[in-house]
Coordinates of C-alpha atoms and ligand atoms in Angstrom, one line a residue:
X91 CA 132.8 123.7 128.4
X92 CA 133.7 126.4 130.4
X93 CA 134.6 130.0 128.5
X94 CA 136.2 132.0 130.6
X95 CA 134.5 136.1 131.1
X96 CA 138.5 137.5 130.1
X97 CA 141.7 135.1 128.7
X98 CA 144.1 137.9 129.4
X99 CA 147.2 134.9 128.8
X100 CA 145.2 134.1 125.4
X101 CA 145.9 138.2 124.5
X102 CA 149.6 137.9 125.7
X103 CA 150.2 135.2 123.4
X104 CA 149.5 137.0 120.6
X105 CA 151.8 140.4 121.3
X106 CA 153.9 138.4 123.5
X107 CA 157.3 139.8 121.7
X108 CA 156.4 143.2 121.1
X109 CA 155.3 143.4 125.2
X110 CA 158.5 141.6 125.9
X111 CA 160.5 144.0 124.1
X112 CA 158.5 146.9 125.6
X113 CA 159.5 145.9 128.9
X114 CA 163.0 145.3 128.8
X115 CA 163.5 148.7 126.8
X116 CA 161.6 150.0 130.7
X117 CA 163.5 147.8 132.4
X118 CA 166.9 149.0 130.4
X119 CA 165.8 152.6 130.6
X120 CA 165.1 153.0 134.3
X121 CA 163.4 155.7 133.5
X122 CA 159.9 154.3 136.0
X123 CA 157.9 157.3 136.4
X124 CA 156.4 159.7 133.8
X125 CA 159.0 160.2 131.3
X126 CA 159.3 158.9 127.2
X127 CA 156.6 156.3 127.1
X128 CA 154.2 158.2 129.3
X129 CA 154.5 161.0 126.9
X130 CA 154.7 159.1 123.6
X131 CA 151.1 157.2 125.1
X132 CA 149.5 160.4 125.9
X133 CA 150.0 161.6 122.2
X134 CA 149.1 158.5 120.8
X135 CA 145.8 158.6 122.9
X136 CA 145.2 162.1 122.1
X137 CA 145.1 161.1 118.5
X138 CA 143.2 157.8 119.2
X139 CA 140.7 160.0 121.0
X140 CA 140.2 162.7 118.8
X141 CA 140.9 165.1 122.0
X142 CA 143.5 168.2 122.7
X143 CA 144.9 167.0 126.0
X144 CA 146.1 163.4 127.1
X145 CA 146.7 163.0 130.6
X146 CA 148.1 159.8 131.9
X147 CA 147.3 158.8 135.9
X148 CA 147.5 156.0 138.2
X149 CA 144.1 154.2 137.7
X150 CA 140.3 155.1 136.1
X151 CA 139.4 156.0 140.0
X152 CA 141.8 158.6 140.1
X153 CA 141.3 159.8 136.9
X154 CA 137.6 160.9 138.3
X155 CA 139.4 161.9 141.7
X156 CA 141.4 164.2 139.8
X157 CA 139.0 165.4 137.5
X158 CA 136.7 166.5 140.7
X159 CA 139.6 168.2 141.7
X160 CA 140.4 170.0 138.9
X161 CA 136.9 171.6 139.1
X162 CA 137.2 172.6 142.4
X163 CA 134.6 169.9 143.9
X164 CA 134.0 171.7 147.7
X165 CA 132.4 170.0 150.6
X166 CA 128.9 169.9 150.2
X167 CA 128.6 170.5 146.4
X168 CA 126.4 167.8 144.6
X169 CA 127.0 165.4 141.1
X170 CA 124.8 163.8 139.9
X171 CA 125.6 160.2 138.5
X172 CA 123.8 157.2 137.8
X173 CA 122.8 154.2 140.6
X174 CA 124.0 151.8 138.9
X175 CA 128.4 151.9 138.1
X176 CA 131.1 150.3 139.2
X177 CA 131.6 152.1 142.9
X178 CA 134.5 154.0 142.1
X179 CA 132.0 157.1 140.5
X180 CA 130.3 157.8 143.5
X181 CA 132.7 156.9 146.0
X182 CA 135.4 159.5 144.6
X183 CA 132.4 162.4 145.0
X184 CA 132.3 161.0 148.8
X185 CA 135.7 160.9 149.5
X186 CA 135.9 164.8 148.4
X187 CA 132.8 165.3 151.2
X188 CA 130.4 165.9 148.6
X189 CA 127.3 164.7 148.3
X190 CA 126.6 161.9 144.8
X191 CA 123.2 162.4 143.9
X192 CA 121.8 159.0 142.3
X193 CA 120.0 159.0 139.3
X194 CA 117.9 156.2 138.1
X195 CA 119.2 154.2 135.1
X196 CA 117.3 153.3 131.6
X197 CA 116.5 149.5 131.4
X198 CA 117.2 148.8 128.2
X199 CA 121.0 150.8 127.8
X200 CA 121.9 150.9 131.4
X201 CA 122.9 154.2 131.0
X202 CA 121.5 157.1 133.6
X203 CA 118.3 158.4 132.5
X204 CA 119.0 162.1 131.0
X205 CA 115.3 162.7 130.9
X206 CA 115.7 162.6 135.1
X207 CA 118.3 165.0 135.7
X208 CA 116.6 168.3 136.3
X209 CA 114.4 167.4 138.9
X210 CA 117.5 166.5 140.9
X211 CA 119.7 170.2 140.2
X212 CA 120.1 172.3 143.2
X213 CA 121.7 175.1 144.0
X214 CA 124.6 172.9 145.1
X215 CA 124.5 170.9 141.9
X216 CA 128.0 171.1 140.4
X217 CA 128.6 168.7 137.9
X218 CA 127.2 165.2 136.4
X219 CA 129.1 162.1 135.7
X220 CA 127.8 160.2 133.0
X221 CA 128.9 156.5 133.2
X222 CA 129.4 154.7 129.2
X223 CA 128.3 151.5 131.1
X224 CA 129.4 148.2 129.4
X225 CA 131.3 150.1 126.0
X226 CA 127.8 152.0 125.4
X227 CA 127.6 156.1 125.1
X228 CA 124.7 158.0 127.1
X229 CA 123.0 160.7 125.5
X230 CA 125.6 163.3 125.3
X231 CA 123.6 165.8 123.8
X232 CA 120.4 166.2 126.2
X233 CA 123.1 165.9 129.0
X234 CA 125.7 168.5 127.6
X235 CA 122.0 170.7 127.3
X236 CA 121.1 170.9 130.7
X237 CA 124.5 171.1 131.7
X238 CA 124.9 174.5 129.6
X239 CA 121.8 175.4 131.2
X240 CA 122.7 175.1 134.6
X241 CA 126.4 176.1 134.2
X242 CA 127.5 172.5 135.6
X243 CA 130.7 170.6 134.5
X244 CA 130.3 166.7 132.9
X245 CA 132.9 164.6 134.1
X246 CA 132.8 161.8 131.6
X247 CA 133.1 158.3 133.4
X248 CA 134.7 156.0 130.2
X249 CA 136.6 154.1 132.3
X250 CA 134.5 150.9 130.0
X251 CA 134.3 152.8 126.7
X252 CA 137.6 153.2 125.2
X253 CA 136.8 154.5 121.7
X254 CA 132.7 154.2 121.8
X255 CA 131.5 156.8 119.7
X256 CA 128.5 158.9 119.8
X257 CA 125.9 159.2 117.4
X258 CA 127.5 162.3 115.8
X259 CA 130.9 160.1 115.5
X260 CA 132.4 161.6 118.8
X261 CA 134.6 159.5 121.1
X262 CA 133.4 159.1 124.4
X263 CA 135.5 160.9 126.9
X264 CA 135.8 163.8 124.5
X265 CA 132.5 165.5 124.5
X266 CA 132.3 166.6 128.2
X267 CA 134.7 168.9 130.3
X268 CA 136.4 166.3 131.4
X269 CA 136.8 162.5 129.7
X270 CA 137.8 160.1 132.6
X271 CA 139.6 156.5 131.5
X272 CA 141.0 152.7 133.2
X273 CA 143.8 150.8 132.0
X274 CA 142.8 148.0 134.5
X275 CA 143.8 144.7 132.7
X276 CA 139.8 143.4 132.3
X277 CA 138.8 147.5 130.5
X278 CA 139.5 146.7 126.9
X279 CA 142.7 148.3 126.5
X280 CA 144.7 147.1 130.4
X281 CA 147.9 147.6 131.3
X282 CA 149.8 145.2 133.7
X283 CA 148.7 146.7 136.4
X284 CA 146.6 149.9 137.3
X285 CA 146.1 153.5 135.1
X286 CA 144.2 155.7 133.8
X287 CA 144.1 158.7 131.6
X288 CA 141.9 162.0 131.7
X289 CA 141.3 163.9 128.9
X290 CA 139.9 167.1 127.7
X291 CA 139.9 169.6 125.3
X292 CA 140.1 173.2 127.6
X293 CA 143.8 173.9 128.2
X294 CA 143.3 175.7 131.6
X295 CA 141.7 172.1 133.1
X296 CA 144.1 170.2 131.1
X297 CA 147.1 172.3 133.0
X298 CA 145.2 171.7 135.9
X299 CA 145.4 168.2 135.8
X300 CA 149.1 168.0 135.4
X301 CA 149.7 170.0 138.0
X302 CA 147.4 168.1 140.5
X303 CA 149.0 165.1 139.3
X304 CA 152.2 165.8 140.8
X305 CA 151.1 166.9 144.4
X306 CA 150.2 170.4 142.6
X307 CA 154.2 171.1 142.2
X308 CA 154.8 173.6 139.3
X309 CA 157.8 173.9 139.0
X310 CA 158.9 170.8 140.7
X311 CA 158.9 171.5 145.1
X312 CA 156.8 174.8 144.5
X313 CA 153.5 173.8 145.7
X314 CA 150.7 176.4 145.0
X315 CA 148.0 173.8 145.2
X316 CA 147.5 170.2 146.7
X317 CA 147.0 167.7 144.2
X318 CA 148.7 164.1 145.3
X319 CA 150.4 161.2 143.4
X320 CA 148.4 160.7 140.7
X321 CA 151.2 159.6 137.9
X322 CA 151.6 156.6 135.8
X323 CA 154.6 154.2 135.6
X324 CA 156.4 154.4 132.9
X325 CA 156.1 150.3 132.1
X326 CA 152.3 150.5 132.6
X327 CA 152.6 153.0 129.5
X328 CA 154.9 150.6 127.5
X329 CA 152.3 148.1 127.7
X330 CA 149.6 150.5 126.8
X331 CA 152.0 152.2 123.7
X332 CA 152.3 148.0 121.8
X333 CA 148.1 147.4 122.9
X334 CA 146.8 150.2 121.7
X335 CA 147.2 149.9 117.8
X336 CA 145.3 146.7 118.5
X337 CA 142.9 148.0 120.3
X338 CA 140.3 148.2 117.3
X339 CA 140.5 145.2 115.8
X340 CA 140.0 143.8 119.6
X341 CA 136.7 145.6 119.3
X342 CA 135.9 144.2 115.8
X343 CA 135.6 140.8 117.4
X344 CA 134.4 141.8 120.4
X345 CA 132.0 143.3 118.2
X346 CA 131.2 139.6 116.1
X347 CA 131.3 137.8 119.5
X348 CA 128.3 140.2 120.6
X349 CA 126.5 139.3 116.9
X350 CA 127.0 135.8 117.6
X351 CA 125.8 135.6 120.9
X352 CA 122.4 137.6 119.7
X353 CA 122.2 135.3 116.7
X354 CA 121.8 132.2 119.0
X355 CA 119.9 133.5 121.1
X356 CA 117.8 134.4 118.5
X357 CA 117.7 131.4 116.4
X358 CA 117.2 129.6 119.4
X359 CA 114.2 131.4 120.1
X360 CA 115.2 132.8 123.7
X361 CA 115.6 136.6 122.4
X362 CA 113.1 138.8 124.1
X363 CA 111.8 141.4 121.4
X364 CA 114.5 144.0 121.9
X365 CA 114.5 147.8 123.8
X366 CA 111.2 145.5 125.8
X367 CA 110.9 146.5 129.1
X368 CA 108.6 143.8 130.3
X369 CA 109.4 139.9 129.8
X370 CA 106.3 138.1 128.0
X371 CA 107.9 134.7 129.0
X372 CA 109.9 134.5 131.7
X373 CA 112.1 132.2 130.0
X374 CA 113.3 134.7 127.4
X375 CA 116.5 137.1 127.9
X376 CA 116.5 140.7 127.3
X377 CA 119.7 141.3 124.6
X378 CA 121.8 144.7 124.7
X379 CA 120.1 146.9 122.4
X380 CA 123.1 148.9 120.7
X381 CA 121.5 152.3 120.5
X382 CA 123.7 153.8 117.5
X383 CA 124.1 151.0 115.6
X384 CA 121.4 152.6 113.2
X385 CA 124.1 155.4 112.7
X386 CA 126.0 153.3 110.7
X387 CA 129.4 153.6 113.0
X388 CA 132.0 151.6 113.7
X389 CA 132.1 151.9 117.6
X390 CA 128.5 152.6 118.5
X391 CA 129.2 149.9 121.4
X392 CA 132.7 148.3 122.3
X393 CA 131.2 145.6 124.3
X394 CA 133.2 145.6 127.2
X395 CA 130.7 143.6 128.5
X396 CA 127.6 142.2 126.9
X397 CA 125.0 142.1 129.2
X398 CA 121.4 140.7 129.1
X399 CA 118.7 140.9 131.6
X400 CA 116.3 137.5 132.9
X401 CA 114.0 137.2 134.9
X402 CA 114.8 133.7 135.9
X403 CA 118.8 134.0 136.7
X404 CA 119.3 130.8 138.4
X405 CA 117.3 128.8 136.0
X406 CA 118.8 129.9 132.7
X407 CA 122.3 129.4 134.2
X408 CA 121.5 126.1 134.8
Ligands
LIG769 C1 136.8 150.2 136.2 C2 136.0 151.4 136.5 C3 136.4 152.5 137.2 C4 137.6 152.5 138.0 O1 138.8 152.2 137.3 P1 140.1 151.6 138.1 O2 141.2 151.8 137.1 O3 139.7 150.2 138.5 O4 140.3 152.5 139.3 C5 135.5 153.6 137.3 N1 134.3 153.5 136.7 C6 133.9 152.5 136.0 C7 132.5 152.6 135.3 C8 134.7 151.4 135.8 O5 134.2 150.3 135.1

């Protein structure tokens, strides 16, 4: 049998009418661009993510793009962000002509290693984007540290962690300056096409951002600063405004999926004794360790993807 990674027609089917209805009131309304339902989504979110400001934008890339922006990124300044991420977090630090700065990842969470950060701050450091890779938080605390030390901004890359919490009970997204977010349909709240959403709780960024989102107009046609077309469609936020109240019980069997998954290969005996770095028997498979889950929260790890490491690939597939 073949299961396929993401059924997004299986999801359809079970929201189909509320969708349906969501995009003929777009359709009906004309209103395409910013408006009602990007407005009601942003408060929804806001509440969803515990945060102060909402602010809807064209994809997760752009959310980071904008969020560089908003901090004044200049040529030459260096972030700091982990090797291993979807492209989209270092390649929005290039296209600003600054300089990512790659820190190596921890084998067991694939998140960046906080514990190798200093020895890569210069006097060009600027900021750090932590990367919530696979629905999984890094270690906000020892990174939010060094970041007061050094007076550098942390640009939050959720773009796979919608709703992960912390180990204090935080929300990803909402602990840094700036919390960056992708609607892309496989994240596990996707819209019907591309968006994004930044978030933060410092109103001077959060005007910021509204203001580069609209070429940096404010009012509208008085440009004091150049921002670019970073907005949201209004039917994008439709879809988003009927998925999100099912977002967490999404993540509740996302959440069992993950459990059953480790349970066979557990009972199976494959399971590699977990947080192990080195593989015993090369048959085994290395499980995602869910760091918090000894915190007792609901969200520790959304499981956007659940990932294991082998050291025989090709076999195991087979
Ligand atoms: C998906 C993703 C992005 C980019 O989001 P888009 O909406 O596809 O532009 C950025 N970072 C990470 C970690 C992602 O998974």
């Amino acid at each position: 049998m073949k299961v396929p990674l993401l059924d997004l027609k299986a999801q359809y089917k079970t929201i189909k009418p509320e969708i349906d209805a969501a995009l003929i009131r777009t359709a009906e309304s004309q209103n395409l661009i910013l408006g009602q339902e990007v407005e009601q989504l942003e408060k929804n979110l806001a509440a969803y993510l515990d945060c102060k400001h909402a602010i809807g934008v064209s994809s997760g890339t752009d959310a980071l793009l904008i969020a560089l922006m908003a901090i004044d990124l200049k040529p030459e300044d260096e972030v700091i962000l982990p090797t291993y991420s979807f492209f989209a977090t270092a390649g929005v630090v290039s296209r600003l002509n600054a300089k990512p700065v790659f820190i190596d990842s921890d084998p067991v969470t694939f998140n960046l290693d906080p514990e190798k950060i200093k020895s890569l701050i210069t006097k060009k450091t600027k900021a750090i984007i932590p990367v919530h890779l696979y629905g999984q938080s890094c270690e906000m605390d020892k990174i939010m540290e060094i970041a007061n030390e050094y007076d550098l901004k942390v640009i939050e890359d959720a773009a796979q962690s919608i709703g992960t919490q912390y180990k204090d009970g935080r929300k990803v997204g909402n602990i840094g300056h700036i919390g960056c977010f992708s609607f892309y349909p496989s994240k596990n709240l996707g819209c019907f096409g591309d968006g994004g959403l930044v978030t933060t709780n410092d109103d001077t960024l959060a005007e910021k951002l509204r203001i580069l989102r609209v070429h940096g107009g404010m009012p509208k046609y008085y440009h004091k600063i150049i921002g670019g077309n970073f907005r949201i469609d209004a039917i994008q936020a439709a879809v988003l405004n009927v998925k999100l109240p099912h977002l967490d019980s999404w993540t509740k069997r996302r959440q069992e999926n993950a459990g059953l998954y480790t349970k066979l290969f557990t009972e199976n005996g494959l399971a590699e004794t977990e947080g192990k770095l080195k593989f015993d028997d090369k048959n085994k498979v290395l499980l995602p360790e869910p760091v918090y889950k000894k915190y007792n929260l609901k969200y520790y790890h959304i499981y956007n993807q659940y990932v294991i490491r082998v050291e025989n690939r090709d076999e195991l597939r087979k």
